[in-house]
């Protein structure tokens, strides 16, 4: 073998021009055996074995658990074929270490080693098998890691902007970890959603396993959707807290550190290319989690696809149940009915089946007269009474004669209802005035105890009682204060407990209402002064407990 660099370069170029010879064995007639031999050679390579004999590979194939078993002669022929120039997966060397007699020189004994193209092809095939067989995953833990790493980078950016020194190694390692976790998250999510769609589409393969797996899968999807919704918002917020100049500083920091290991004379090239790569990757991370008016983020689209997968799974389960128990939809009923019709022979049987199935017989009556209704009420008929035992239906002679109940003649004149509308409008106006007056009478102009309310008229008391009931319902057992607003937004009621206060009594013309005393504040939204007081409610509420204690003290005194 020549050591001339130009010869080696020409050889490599020739190998590249020859195409993908190391992959040629995949389409050969004995491809499964070649594939097993190459996997065994890769296993020996990973154990740092330099040269391998055919009997070693045969022993490895005997223990790999695959069928059929390979004889040593077949393994030797396969390895010899893999080492031929057309394929070049293996390198063959004469095995002279076990020659003990002259006749051993005439026997073909070879040692084999993985060639560089063969190793590259095998690693590519292993990666292909892993990607094809991987189901992926929805990684909630990766979301947590991304949040933690972005928090570190955000703190680094803040420290740099403040002029404080930062740890370059930690910054670079955080960026690398962020890139790896994000790449893993995105690739696994795509793989999982693809495998999930295949699971939905190919559910006929194993119906029982799919139904058993459905509950776990739906719970898994719901948990990831919840995590993506909460942590995705946190990630978007962290990305927004790192400005573009800080992002460029982080990319340049990582590029400077990676350029340290560059070959002499290539530092600037490596630095520029690496910086641009980091900026593109950061832009991809931002696009994945942050939506814009022009497009939805990938995280939002993934969340939508995961949500859509849940009803799709449930639809598959319904289809499986229908298939197991028989379809019960309208088309299946019609098919069954058609089979019944086909099994009958006479028209009479056909007509009886038609009437039983659809009930579209001739109409026996179109309405019921008052005499018929009285007869039915007297007979006390039940739902199980046969028609033959029930009283007959009396049909109007007009219907029998003309076929219609409609009376012929001029149409009735349109009634003038203006007086009735005016009466209703006046009644509504009076009721609105009464309600407004009642609301004005119960306004408190600041917090006041229930015991200080004067006698209320029935209209005001009815309104006050409803507001008091809503406020007490909103007051939780452990809370000291609650606030409610009427449905029209006109009144706001604030109620506060008075611990240790005596009972309060409110007098009305219809009787007295007695119960635990509370501080109550009723404010109208339409009153400007009340709105100003409502704006200052925070300061007034801060002194409510003190006012309640003073009121209790004065009452006891």
Coordinates of C-alpha atoms in Angstrom, one line a residue:
X1 CA 0.0 0.0 0.0
X2 CA 1.4 3.4 -1.0
X3 CA 1.8 6.1 1.5
X4 CA 1.7 8.9 -1.1
X5 CA -1.0 11.5 0.1
X6 CA -2.0 12.2 -3.5
X7 CA -2.6 8.4 -4.1
X8 CA -4.7 8.2 -0.9
X9 CA -6.7 11.3 -2.0
X10 CA -7.3 9.8 -5.4
X11 CA -8.4 6.5 -3.8
X12 CA -10.9 8.3 -1.6
X13 CA -12.3 10.2 -4.5
X14 CA -12.6 7.0 -6.5
X15 CA -14.5 5.4 -3.6
X16 CA -16.9 8.4 -3.5
X17 CA -17.4 8.1 -7.3
X18 CA -18.2 4.4 -7.0
X19 CA -21.4 5.2 -5.1
X20 CA -22.7 3.5 -2.0
X21 CA -21.1 0.1 -2.3
X22 CA -21.1 -0.7 1.4
X23 CA -25.0 -0.6 1.3
X24 CA -25.2 -3.0 -1.7
X25 CA -25.5 -6.1 0.5
X26 CA -28.9 -4.9 1.7
X27 CA -30.4 -5.9 -1.7
X28 CA -28.5 -9.1 -2.1
X29 CA -30.2 -12.5 -1.9
X30 CA -28.5 -13.4 1.4
X31 CA -29.1 -10.0 3.0
X32 CA -30.3 -11.2 6.5
X33 CA -27.1 -13.1 7.0
X34 CA -24.9 -10.2 5.9
X35 CA -26.8 -7.9 8.2
X36 CA -26.2 -10.2 11.2
X37 CA -22.5 -10.5 10.3
X38 CA -22.1 -6.8 10.1
X39 CA -23.8 -6.3 13.5
X40 CA -21.5 -8.8 15.0
X41 CA -18.5 -7.1 13.5
X42 CA -19.7 -3.7 15.0
X43 CA -20.0 -5.4 18.4
X44 CA -16.4 -6.6 18.2
X45 CA -15.4 -3.1 17.0
X46 CA -17.0 -1.6 20.1
X47 CA -15.0 -4.0 22.3
X48 CA -11.8 -2.7 20.6
X49 CA -11.1 -6.0 18.9
X50 CA -8.7 -5.4 16.0
X51 CA -9.1 -8.6 13.9
X52 CA -11.9 -11.1 13.9
X53 CA -12.0 -14.7 12.7
X54 CA -15.0 -16.3 11.0
X55 CA -15.4 -18.8 13.9
X56 CA -15.7 -15.9 16.4
X57 CA -18.5 -14.3 14.3
X58 CA -20.2 -17.7 13.9
X59 CA -20.2 -18.1 17.7
X60 CA -21.6 -14.6 18.1
X61 CA -24.4 -15.4 15.7
X62 CA -25.3 -18.6 17.5
X63 CA -26.0 -16.6 20.6
X64 CA -27.9 -13.6 19.1
X65 CA -31.2 -15.4 19.4
X66 CA -32.1 -14.9 15.7
X67 CA -33.2 -17.7 13.3
X68 CA -32.1 -19.5 11.3
X69 CA -28.8 -20.6 12.8
X70 CA -25.7 -19.9 10.6
X71 CA -23.1 -22.5 10.0
X72 CA -19.4 -21.5 10.2
X73 CA -18.8 -22.2 6.5
X74 CA -21.7 -19.9 5.5
X75 CA -20.4 -17.2 7.8
X76 CA -16.9 -17.5 6.3
X77 CA -18.4 -17.2 2.8
X78 CA -20.5 -14.2 3.8
X79 CA -17.5 -12.4 5.3
X80 CA -15.4 -13.1 2.2
X81 CA -18.2 -11.6 0.0
X82 CA -18.4 -8.5 2.3
X83 CA -14.7 -8.0 1.8
X84 CA -14.7 -8.0 -2.0
X85 CA -13.9 -4.8 -3.8
X86 CA -17.5 -4.2 -5.0
X87 CA -18.8 -3.9 -1.5
X88 CA -15.8 -3.2 0.7
X89 CA -17.5 -3.5 4.1
X90 CA -14.6 -5.6 5.5
X91 CA -10.9 -5.7 5.2
X92 CA -9.3 -9.1 4.8
X93 CA -5.8 -10.1 6.0
X94 CA -4.1 -13.5 5.8
X95 CA -4.1 -15.4 9.1
X96 CA -0.6 -16.8 9.5
X97 CA -0.6 -17.0 13.2
X98 CA -2.0 -20.5 13.3
X99 CA 0.2 -22.1 10.6
X100 CA 2.0 -25.1 12.1
X101 CA 2.6 -27.3 9.0
X102 CA 3.3 -26.9 5.4
X103 CA -0.2 -27.8 4.3
X104 CA -1.6 -25.0 6.4
X105 CA -0.2 -22.5 3.9
X106 CA -2.5 -24.0 1.2
X107 CA -5.6 -23.4 3.3
X108 CA -7.4 -20.1 3.1
X109 CA -7.4 -18.6 6.6
X110 CA -8.3 -14.9 6.9
X111 CA -8.7 -12.3 9.5
X112 CA -11.3 -9.6 9.0
X113 CA -11.6 -6.0 10.2
X114 CA -14.3 -3.4 9.6
X115 CA -13.4 -0.9 6.8
X116 CA -14.1 2.8 7.4
X117 CA -16.9 2.9 4.7
X118 CA -18.4 -0.3 6.2
X119 CA -18.4 1.1 9.7
X120 CA -19.9 4.3 8.5
X121 CA -22.6 2.4 6.6
X122 CA -23.4 0.2 9.7
X123 CA -23.7 3.2 12.0
X124 CA -26.0 4.9 9.5
X125 CA -28.2 1.7 9.4
X126 CA -28.2 1.5 13.2
X127 CA -29.4 5.1 13.3
X128 CA -32.0 4.4 10.7
X129 CA -33.3 1.4 12.7
X130 CA -33.4 3.4 15.9
X131 CA -35.3 6.3 14.3
X132 CA -37.7 4.0 12.5
X133 CA -38.5 2.0 15.6
X134 CA -38.5 4.9 18.1
X135 CA -42.0 5.9 19.2
X136 CA -40.7 9.2 20.7
X137 CA -42.1 10.8 23.8
X138 CA -43.7 14.0 25.1
X139 CA -41.0 15.1 27.6
X140 CA -42.4 17.2 30.4
X141 CA -39.0 16.9 32.2
X142 CA -37.3 18.5 29.2
X143 CA -39.6 21.5 29.6
X144 CA -38.5 21.8 33.2
X145 CA -34.8 21.6 32.2
X146 CA -35.4 24.3 29.5
X147 CA -36.9 26.6 32.1
X148 CA -34.0 26.1 34.5
X149 CA -31.4 26.6 31.7
X150 CA -33.1 29.8 30.4
X151 CA -33.2 31.1 34.0
X152 CA -29.5 30.7 34.2
X153 CA -28.9 32.4 30.9
X154 CA -31.2 35.2 31.8
X155 CA -29.3 35.8 35.0
X156 CA -26.0 35.7 33.0
X157 CA -27.4 38.3 30.6
X158 CA -28.6 40.6 33.4
X159 CA -25.2 40.3 35.1
X160 CA -23.4 41.2 31.9
X161 CA -25.6 44.2 31.3
X162 CA -24.9 45.4 34.8
X163 CA -21.1 45.2 34.2
X164 CA -20.6 42.2 36.5
X165 CA -18.2 39.3 35.5
X166 CA -19.8 36.0 34.4
X167 CA -18.6 32.4 34.3
X168 CA -17.9 31.8 30.6
X169 CA -17.7 28.0 31.0
X170 CA -21.1 27.9 32.8
X171 CA -22.6 30.1 30.1
X172 CA -21.3 27.9 27.3
X173 CA -22.3 24.7 29.0
X174 CA -25.8 26.1 29.7
X175 CA -26.2 27.0 26.0
X176 CA -25.1 23.5 24.9
X177 CA -27.4 21.8 27.4
X178 CA -30.3 24.1 26.3
X179 CA -29.7 23.2 22.6
X180 CA -29.5 19.4 23.4
X181 CA -32.6 19.4 25.5
X182 CA -34.6 21.5 23.0
X183 CA -33.5 19.3 20.1
X184 CA -34.4 16.2 22.0
X185 CA -37.8 17.6 23.0
X186 CA -38.7 18.7 19.5
X187 CA -37.5 15.5 17.8
X188 CA -39.2 13.2 20.3
X189 CA -42.5 15.2 20.1
X190 CA -42.5 14.8 16.3
X191 CA -41.8 11.1 16.5
X192 CA -44.4 10.5 19.2
X193 CA -47.2 12.3 17.4
X194 CA -46.3 10.4 14.2
X195 CA -46.4 7.0 16.1
X196 CA -49.6 8.1 17.8
X197 CA -51.2 8.8 14.4
X198 CA -50.1 5.4 13.2
X199 CA -51.5 3.8 16.3
X200 CA -54.9 5.5 15.6
X201 CA -54.8 4.5 11.9
X202 CA -53.7 0.9 12.5
X203 CA -55.9 0.1 15.5
X204 CA -57.3 -3.0 13.7
X205 CA -54.1 -4.9 14.4
X206 CA -54.7 -5.5 18.1
X207 CA -58.1 -4.1 19.3
X208 CA -57.9 -5.4 22.8
X209 CA -54.4 -4.0 23.4
X210 CA -55.5 -0.7 22.0
X211 CA -58.5 -0.4 24.3
X212 CA -56.4 -1.3 27.3
X213 CA -53.7 1.2 26.3
X214 CA -56.2 4.0 25.6
X215 CA -56.7 5.2 29.2
X216 CA -53.0 5.5 29.9
X217 CA -52.4 7.3 26.6
X218 CA -55.2 9.8 27.2
X219 CA -53.8 10.6 30.7
X220 CA -50.3 10.9 29.3
X221 CA -51.6 13.4 26.6
X222 CA -53.6 15.4 29.1
X223 CA -50.6 15.7 31.5
X224 CA -48.2 16.9 28.7
X225 CA -50.8 19.4 27.5
X226 CA -51.1 20.8 31.0
X227 CA -47.3 21.0 31.4
X228 CA -46.8 22.5 27.9
X229 CA -49.4 25.1 28.6
X230 CA -47.9 26.3 31.9
X231 CA -44.2 25.8 31.3
X232 CA -44.5 26.9 27.7
X233 CA -45.8 30.3 28.9
X234 CA -42.9 30.5 31.4
X235 CA -40.4 29.7 28.6
X236 CA -41.9 32.4 26.4
X237 CA -41.7 34.9 29.2
X238 CA -38.0 34.0 29.9
X239 CA -37.2 34.4 26.2
X240 CA -38.8 37.8 26.2
X241 CA -36.7 38.9 29.1
X242 CA -33.4 38.2 27.2
X243 CA -33.0 41.1 24.7
X244 CA -31.4 40.7 21.3
X245 CA -28.1 42.3 22.3
X246 CA -27.8 39.9 25.2
X247 CA -28.6 36.9 22.9
X248 CA -25.7 38.1 20.6
X249 CA -23.4 38.4 23.6
X250 CA -24.3 34.8 24.7
X251 CA -23.7 33.5 21.1
X252 CA -20.3 35.3 20.9
X253 CA -19.3 34.0 24.3
X254 CA -20.0 30.4 23.2
X255 CA -18.3 31.0 19.8
X256 CA -15.1 32.4 21.5
X257 CA -14.8 29.4 23.7
X258 CA -15.3 26.9 20.9
X259 CA -12.8 28.7 18.7
X260 CA -10.1 28.0 21.3
X261 CA -9.8 24.4 20.0
X262 CA -9.8 25.4 16.3
X263 CA -6.8 24.6 14.2
X264 CA -4.2 27.3 13.7
X265 CA -5.3 29.9 11.2
X266 CA -9.0 28.9 11.4
X267 CA -10.0 30.7 14.6
X268 CA -11.9 33.6 13.0
X269 CA -13.7 31.3 10.5
X270 CA -14.8 28.9 13.2
X271 CA -15.7 31.8 15.5
X272 CA -17.9 33.5 12.9
X273 CA -19.6 30.2 11.7
X274 CA -20.2 29.1 15.3
X275 CA -21.7 32.5 16.3
X276 CA -24.1 32.4 13.3
X277 CA -25.1 28.9 14.2
X278 CA -25.9 29.8 17.8
X279 CA -28.0 32.8 16.6
X280 CA -30.0 30.6 14.2
X281 CA -30.6 28.0 16.9
X282 CA -31.8 30.6 19.4
X283 CA -34.1 32.0 16.7
X284 CA -35.5 28.5 16.2
X285 CA -36.0 28.1 20.0
X286 CA -37.9 31.4 20.0
X287 CA -40.1 30.5 17.1
X288 CA -40.9 27.2 18.8
X289 CA -42.3 28.8 21.9
X290 CA -43.3 32.3 21.0
X291 CA -46.3 33.1 18.7
X292 CA -46.5 36.2 16.4
X293 CA -49.4 37.8 14.6
X294 CA -48.1 36.2 11.4
X295 CA -47.8 32.6 12.6
X296 CA -48.5 30.3 15.5
X297 CA -45.7 28.8 17.6
X298 CA -44.8 25.2 17.2
X299 CA -45.6 24.6 20.9
X300 CA -49.2 25.9 20.3
X301 CA -49.5 23.7 17.2
X302 CA -48.2 20.7 19.1
X303 CA -50.7 21.4 21.9
X304 CA -53.5 21.6 19.4
X305 CA -52.5 18.3 17.8
X306 CA -52.3 16.6 21.2
X307 CA -55.8 17.9 22.0
X308 CA -57.1 16.7 18.7
X309 CA -55.6 13.2 19.3
X310 CA -57.8 12.6 22.4
X311 CA -61.2 12.7 20.6
X312 CA -59.6 10.7 17.7
X313 CA -58.7 8.0 20.2
X314 CA -62.2 8.0 21.7
X315 CA -63.6 7.7 18.2
X316 CA -61.4 4.7 17.6
X317 CA -62.6 3.1 20.9
X318 CA -66.3 3.7 19.9
X319 CA -65.6 2.1 16.5
X320 CA -64.0 -0.9 18.2
X321 CA -67.0 -1.3 20.5
X322 CA -69.4 -1.1 17.6
X323 CA -67.5 -3.7 15.7
X324 CA -67.4 -6.0 18.7
X325 CA -71.1 -5.7 19.6
X326 CA -72.5 -5.1 16.1
X327 CA -73.4 -1.7 14.6
X328 CA -76.6 -0.1 15.8
X329 CA -76.8 2.8 13.4
X330 CA -79.7 3.5 10.9
X331 CA -78.0 1.9 7.9
X332 CA -77.6 -1.4 9.7
X333 CA -81.2 -1.3 10.8
X334 CA -82.3 -0.8 7.2
X335 CA -80.1 -3.7 6.0
X336 CA -81.7 -6.0 8.6
X337 CA -85.2 -4.8 7.6
X338 CA -84.3 -5.5 4.0
X339 CA -83.3 -9.1 4.9
X340 CA -86.7 -9.5 6.6
X341 CA -88.5 -8.3 3.6
X342 CA -86.5 -10.6 1.3
X343 CA -87.5 -13.6 3.5
X344 CA -91.2 -13.0 3.1
X345 CA -93.3 -14.4 0.2
X346 CA -96.7 -12.7 0.1
X347 CA -97.7 -9.1 -0.3
X348 CA -99.9 -9.3 2.8
X349 CA -96.9 -10.2 4.9
X350 CA -94.9 -7.3 3.3
X351 CA -97.6 -4.8 4.1
X352 CA -97.9 -6.0 7.7
X353 CA -94.1 -5.7 8.2
X354 CA -94.2 -2.2 6.6
X355 CA -96.9 -1.0 9.0
X356 CA -95.1 -2.6 12.0
X357 CA -91.8 -1.0 11.1
X358 CA -92.9 2.5 10.1
X359 CA -96.5 2.9 11.4
X360 CA -97.4 4.7 8.2
X361 CA -101.0 3.4 7.9
X362 CA -103.9 5.5 6.9
X363 CA -104.9 8.2 9.3
X364 CA -108.0 7.2 11.3
X365 CA -108.6 10.7 12.8
X366 CA -107.0 14.1 12.6
X367 CA -108.3 15.6 15.9
X368 CA -110.3 14.6 19.0
X369 CA -113.6 16.1 19.9
X370 CA -114.6 17.1 23.5
X371 CA -117.0 14.2 23.7
X372 CA -114.2 11.7 22.9
X373 CA -111.9 13.3 25.5
X374 CA -114.8 13.0 28.2
X375 CA -115.3 9.4 27.3
X376 CA -111.6 8.6 27.6
X377 CA -111.5 10.4 31.0
X378 CA -114.5 8.4 32.2
X379 CA -113.0 5.1 31.1
X380 CA -109.7 5.8 32.7
X381 CA -107.7 4.2 29.9
X382 CA -104.2 3.1 30.4
X383 CA -101.3 2.9 27.9
X384 CA -101.8 -0.9 27.6
X385 CA -105.5 -0.7 26.7
X386 CA -106.1 -2.3 23.2
X387 CA -107.7 0.0 20.6
X388 CA -110.7 -2.4 20.3
X389 CA -111.6 -2.0 24.0
X390 CA -111.3 1.8 23.9
X391 CA -114.2 4.2 23.2
X392 CA -114.6 5.1 19.5
X393 CA -113.3 8.3 18.1
X394 CA -115.9 10.8 17.2
X395 CA -115.1 12.6 14.0
X396 CA -116.6 16.0 13.1
X397 CA -119.2 15.9 10.3
X398 CA -117.5 18.9 8.8
X399 CA -114.2 17.0 8.5
X400 CA -116.0 14.1 6.9
X401 CA -117.8 16.4 4.5
X402 CA -115.1 18.9 3.5
X403 CA -111.9 17.2 4.6
X404 CA -110.8 20.3 6.5
X405 CA -111.6 22.2 9.7
X406 CA -110.8 25.5 8.1
X407 CA -113.6 28.0 8.0
X408 CA -114.1 29.8 4.8
X409 CA -114.7 33.6 4.7
X410 CA -113.0 36.9 5.3
X411 CA -109.9 37.0 7.4
X412 CA -110.2 38.4 10.9
X413 CA -109.2 42.1 11.4
X414 CA -105.9 42.8 13.1
X415 CA -106.5 43.8 16.7
X416 CA -105.3 47.2 17.9
X417 CA -103.1 46.6 20.9
X418 CA -101.7 50.1 21.4
X419 CA -103.6 50.6 24.6
X420 CA -102.3 47.3 26.1
X421 CA -98.7 48.3 25.1
X422 CA -99.1 51.7 26.8
X423 CA -100.4 50.0 29.9
X424 CA -97.5 47.6 30.0
X425 CA -95.0 50.4 29.5
X426 CA -96.6 52.4 32.3
X427 CA -96.5 49.4 34.6
X428 CA -92.8 48.9 33.8
X429 CA -92.0 52.5 34.4
X430 CA -93.7 52.4 37.8
X431 CA -91.9 49.2 38.8
X432 CA -88.5 50.8 37.7
X433 CA -89.2 53.9 39.8
X434 CA -90.1 51.7 42.8
X435 CA -87.0 49.7 42.4
X436 CA -84.8 52.8 42.1
X437 CA -86.4 54.3 45.2
X438 CA -85.9 51.1 47.1
X439 CA -82.2 51.1 46.1
X440 CA -81.7 54.6 47.2
X441 CA -83.3 53.8 50.6
X442 CA -80.9 50.9 51.3
X443 CA -77.7 52.7 50.3
X444 CA -75.4 53.0 53.4
X445 CA -73.0 55.8 52.6
X446 CA -70.2 53.8 54.2
X447 CA -70.0 50.7 56.3
X448 CA -72.7 50.5 59.0
X449 CA -73.9 47.7 61.3
X450 CA -77.2 45.9 60.5
X451 CA -78.6 47.0 63.9
X452 CA -78.5 50.7 62.8
X453 CA -80.9 50.2 59.9
X454 CA -84.3 51.9 60.4
X455 CA -87.6 50.4 59.5
X456 CA -87.7 49.4 55.9
X457 CA -90.8 49.3 53.7
X458 CA -91.7 46.0 52.0
X459 CA -90.2 46.9 48.6
X460 CA -86.9 48.1 50.1
X461 CA -86.8 45.2 52.5
X462 CA -87.3 42.6 49.7
X463 CA -84.4 44.1 47.8
X464 CA -82.2 44.4 50.9
X465 CA -82.9 40.8 51.9
X466 CA -81.8 39.5 48.5
X467 CA -78.6 41.5 48.7
X468 CA -77.9 40.3 52.2
X469 CA -78.5 36.7 51.2
X470 CA -76.1 36.9 48.3
X471 CA -73.4 38.6 50.5
X472 CA -73.7 36.0 53.3
X473 CA -73.5 33.2 50.7
X474 CA -70.2 34.6 49.4
X475 CA -68.8 35.0 52.9
X476 CA -66.7 31.8 53.4
X477 CA -66.5 30.3 56.9
X478 CA -62.9 31.3 57.5
X479 CA -63.2 34.7 55.7
X480 CA -63.9 38.0 57.5
X481 CA -65.1 39.9 54.5
X482 CA -66.9 39.3 51.2
X483 CA -68.0 41.5 48.3
X484 CA -70.7 40.8 45.7
X485 CA -72.2 42.8 42.8
X486 CA -75.7 42.6 41.4
X487 CA -76.2 41.1 38.0
X488 CA -76.8 44.5 36.4
X489 CA -73.7 45.9 38.0
X490 CA -75.7 48.7 39.7
X491 CA -75.0 47.8 43.4
X492 CA -71.9 46.6 45.2
X493 CA -72.4 45.0 48.6
X494 CA -69.4 44.5 51.1
X495 CA -70.1 42.6 54.3
X496 CA -67.7 42.1 57.2
X497 CA -68.0 39.9 60.3
X498 CA -68.3 41.5 63.7
X499 CA -66.8 39.0 66.1
X500 CA -68.6 38.9 69.5
X501 CA -71.4 41.4 68.5
X502 CA -74.9 40.9 69.8
X503 CA -77.8 40.0 67.4
X504 CA -79.3 42.7 65.2
X505 CA -83.0 43.2 64.5
X506 CA -84.4 44.9 61.3
X507 CA -88.0 46.1 61.6
X508 CA -90.4 45.9 58.7
X509 CA -94.2 46.2 58.4
X510 CA -94.4 42.5 57.9
X511 CA -92.3 41.6 60.9
X512 CA -88.8 41.6 62.4
X513 CA -85.7 40.0 61.0
X514 CA -83.2 38.9 63.7
X515 CA -79.7 37.5 63.2
X516 CA -75.9 38.0 63.9
X517 CA -74.8 41.6 63.4
X518 CA -72.5 42.4 60.5
X519 CA -71.0 45.5 59.0
X520 CA -72.5 46.1 55.5
X521 CA -71.7 48.7 52.9
X522 CA -74.0 49.1 49.9
X523 CA -72.7 51.4 47.1
X524 CA -74.4 52.4 43.8
X525 CA -72.4 52.5 40.6
X526 CA -74.4 55.3 39.1
X527 CA -73.7 57.8 42.0
X528 CA -70.5 59.8 41.3
X529 CA -69.8 60.2 45.0
X530 CA -70.3 56.5 45.5
X531 CA -67.9 55.7 42.8
X532 CA -65.3 57.9 44.4
X533 CA -65.9 56.1 47.7
X534 CA -65.6 52.8 45.9
X535 CA -62.2 53.9 44.5
X536 CA -61.1 54.6 48.1
X537 CA -62.4 51.3 49.3
X538 CA -59.0 49.8 49.9
X539 CA -58.2 52.5 52.6
X540 CA -61.6 52.3 54.1
X541 CA -61.6 48.5 54.3
X542 CA -58.2 48.5 56.1
X543 CA -60.0 50.1 59.1
X544 CA -63.1 47.9 59.0
X545 CA -62.0 45.5 61.7
X546 CA -61.1 48.4 64.0
X547 CA -64.5 49.9 63.4
X548 CA -66.2 46.6 64.1
X549 CA -64.3 46.2 67.4
X550 CA -65.2 49.8 68.5
X551 CA -68.8 49.1 67.7
X552 CA -68.9 45.9 69.7
X553 CA -67.2 47.8 72.6
X554 CA -69.8 50.6 72.5
X555 CA -72.7 48.1 72.3
X556 CA -71.5 46.2 75.3
X557 CA -71.0 49.5 77.3

